[in-house]
Amino acid sequence: MDAIDLHILRELQEDGRLTNQELAQRVGLSASPCLRRVRQLEQDGVIRGYRAIVDPQAVGRGFEVLVSIEVRRDRETVEAFEAALRDIPDVIEAYRLFGSPGCLLRIAVADLAAYERLWIERLTTLGGVTEVNSQIIMKRIKEPRGLPVED
């Protein structure tokens, strides 16, 4: 990747709805070479997709919780646990970690009662779970805005 590709990535992370013409103007290319570069970045897997950023309150999921979970650390248990997490729509991010805790989740639900139901009915019943700790998000200080892409 060269400086123009990196500039393309910065611009698209800022606004993924830019037209090719607008993007080309911002990065100093004509439309055709710009489109070729974007398509190549997509084909190479550098650009993995495009998304809308949705306001959690607007869709009834304004209550967010960070949850650390300990799971027995044998391969079969971990694989089953991870597969089960993928089937819980309230879990919007999940990470397996080195050390303790073994897993960190970001959960978005309507309110405390909805989280309590999820905690009782799903999280604590997952196979291999030995501990569940919840941290309620008071305020989002910095939103995900993409990766820093520097020349």
Coordinates of C-alpha atoms in Angstrom, one line a residue:
M1 CA 0.0 0.0 0.0
D2 CA 1.2 3.5 -0.8
A3 CA 0.2 6.9 0.6
I4 CA -2.8 7.2 -1.7
D5 CA -4.2 3.8 -0.5
L6 CA -3.8 4.9 3.1
H7 CA -5.5 8.2 2.3
I8 CA -8.4 6.3 0.7
L9 CA -8.7 4.1 3.9
R10 CA -8.7 7.2 6.1
E11 CA -11.4 8.9 4.0
L12 CA -13.6 5.8 3.8
Q13 CA -13.3 5.2 7.6
E14 CA -14.5 8.7 8.1
D15 CA -17.4 8.4 5.7
G16 CA -18.1 5.1 4.0
R17 CA -20.9 6.6 1.9
L18 CA -18.6 8.9 -0.2
T19 CA -19.3 8.5 -3.8
N20 CA -16.3 7.4 -5.9
Q21 CA -16.2 10.9 -7.4
E22 CA -16.0 12.5 -4.0
L23 CA -13.4 10.1 -2.8
A24 CA -11.3 10.6 -5.9
Q25 CA -11.3 14.3 -5.4
R26 CA -10.3 14.0 -1.7
V27 CA -7.3 11.8 -2.5
G28 CA -6.2 13.6 -5.7
L29 CA -7.1 10.9 -8.3
S30 CA -9.5 10.7 -11.2
A31 CA -12.5 8.5 -10.7
S32 CA -11.3 5.4 -12.6
P33 CA -7.9 4.9 -10.8
C34 CA -9.6 5.6 -7.5
L35 CA -12.3 3.0 -8.1
R36 CA -9.6 0.4 -9.2
R37 CA -7.7 1.1 -5.9
V38 CA -10.8 0.7 -3.8
R39 CA -11.8 -2.5 -5.5
Q40 CA -8.2 -3.8 -5.0
L41 CA -8.3 -3.0 -1.3
E42 CA -11.6 -4.8 -1.1
Q43 CA -10.3 -7.8 -3.0
D44 CA -7.2 -8.0 -0.8
G45 CA -9.3 -8.0 2.3
V46 CA -8.0 -4.7 3.5
I47 CA -11.5 -3.2 3.3
R48 CA -13.7 -5.9 4.9
G49 CA -17.1 -4.2 4.5
Y50 CA -19.2 -1.1 5.0
R51 CA -21.6 -0.4 7.9
A52 CA -24.1 2.1 9.2
I53 CA -23.4 3.3 12.7
V54 CA -26.8 3.0 14.5
D55 CA -27.7 4.9 17.7
P56 CA -28.3 2.2 20.4
Q57 CA -31.1 4.3 22.0
A58 CA -33.0 4.5 18.8
V59 CA -33.2 0.7 18.5
G60 CA -33.9 0.0 22.2
R61 CA -30.4 -1.1 23.2
G62 CA -29.1 1.9 25.1
F63 CA -28.0 -0.1 28.2
E64 CA -24.5 -1.4 27.6
V65 CA -22.4 -3.7 29.8
L66 CA -18.9 -5.0 29.7
V67 CA -18.8 -8.5 30.9
S68 CA -15.7 -10.5 31.8
I69 CA -16.2 -14.3 31.9
E70 CA -14.0 -17.1 33.1
V71 CA -14.4 -20.4 31.2
R72 CA -12.8 -23.7 31.9
R73 CA -9.8 -23.8 29.6
D74 CA -10.0 -27.0 27.7
R75 CA -10.4 -26.9 23.9
E76 CA -13.8 -28.5 23.7
T77 CA -15.3 -26.2 26.4
V78 CA -13.9 -23.0 24.9
E79 CA -15.0 -23.9 21.4
A80 CA -18.6 -24.7 22.6
F81 CA -18.7 -21.5 24.6
E82 CA -17.6 -19.4 21.7
A83 CA -20.1 -21.0 19.4
A84 CA -22.9 -20.3 21.9
L85 CA -21.9 -16.7 22.2
R86 CA -22.3 -16.2 18.4
D87 CA -26.0 -17.2 18.9
I88 CA -26.7 -14.5 21.5
P89 CA -27.7 -11.3 19.6
D90 CA -27.3 -9.1 22.7
V91 CA -23.5 -9.9 22.7
I92 CA -22.3 -7.3 20.2
E93 CA -18.6 -7.9 20.7
A94 CA -16.7 -10.8 22.1
Y95 CA -13.0 -11.3 22.7
R96 CA -11.0 -14.3 24.0
L97 CA -8.1 -13.0 26.1
F98 CA -4.8 -14.2 27.3
G99 CA -4.7 -14.4 31.1
S100 CA -7.6 -13.5 33.3
P101 CA -10.4 -12.9 32.5
G102 CA -10.6 -15.4 29.7
C103 CA -13.3 -13.6 27.7
L104 CA -14.5 -10.0 27.5
L105 CA -18.0 -9.2 26.1
R106 CA -19.8 -6.0 25.2
I107 CA -23.5 -6.4 25.5
A108 CA -26.3 -4.1 24.5
V109 CA -29.8 -4.5 25.8
A110 CA -32.8 -2.3 26.7
D111 CA -32.3 -1.9 30.4
L112 CA -31.1 -3.4 33.6
A113 CA -34.0 -5.8 33.8
A114 CA -33.2 -7.1 30.3
Y115 CA -29.6 -7.5 31.3
E116 CA -30.5 -9.4 34.5
R117 CA -32.6 -11.8 32.4
L118 CA -29.8 -12.4 30.0
W119 CA -27.3 -12.9 32.9
I120 CA -29.6 -15.4 34.6
E121 CA -31.0 -17.2 31.6
R122 CA -28.0 -17.3 29.2
L123 CA -24.6 -16.1 30.4
T124 CA -24.5 -18.1 33.7
T125 CA -25.9 -21.2 32.0
L126 CA -23.3 -21.5 29.2
G127 CA -21.2 -24.6 29.5
G128 CA -17.8 -24.2 31.3
V129 CA -18.6 -20.8 32.8
T130 CA -17.1 -20.4 36.2
E131 CA -17.4 -16.7 36.8
V132 CA -19.3 -13.7 35.3
N133 CA -18.4 -10.1 36.3
S134 CA -20.4 -7.1 34.9
Q135 CA -19.3 -3.5 34.5
I136 CA -22.2 -1.2 33.5
I137 CA -21.1 1.5 31.2
M138 CA -21.7 4.9 32.7
K139 CA -20.6 7.1 29.8
R140 CA -19.0 6.4 26.4
I141 CA -16.0 8.7 26.3
K142 CA -14.6 7.7 22.9
E143 CA -16.5 5.9 20.2
P144 CA -14.9 3.4 17.8
R145 CA -13.9 5.5 14.7
G146 CA -11.8 3.1 12.7
L147 CA -8.1 2.3 12.9
P148 CA -5.4 5.0 12.8
V149 CA -4.0 4.8 9.3
E150 CA -0.8 6.8 8.9
D151 CA 1.5 7.5 6.0

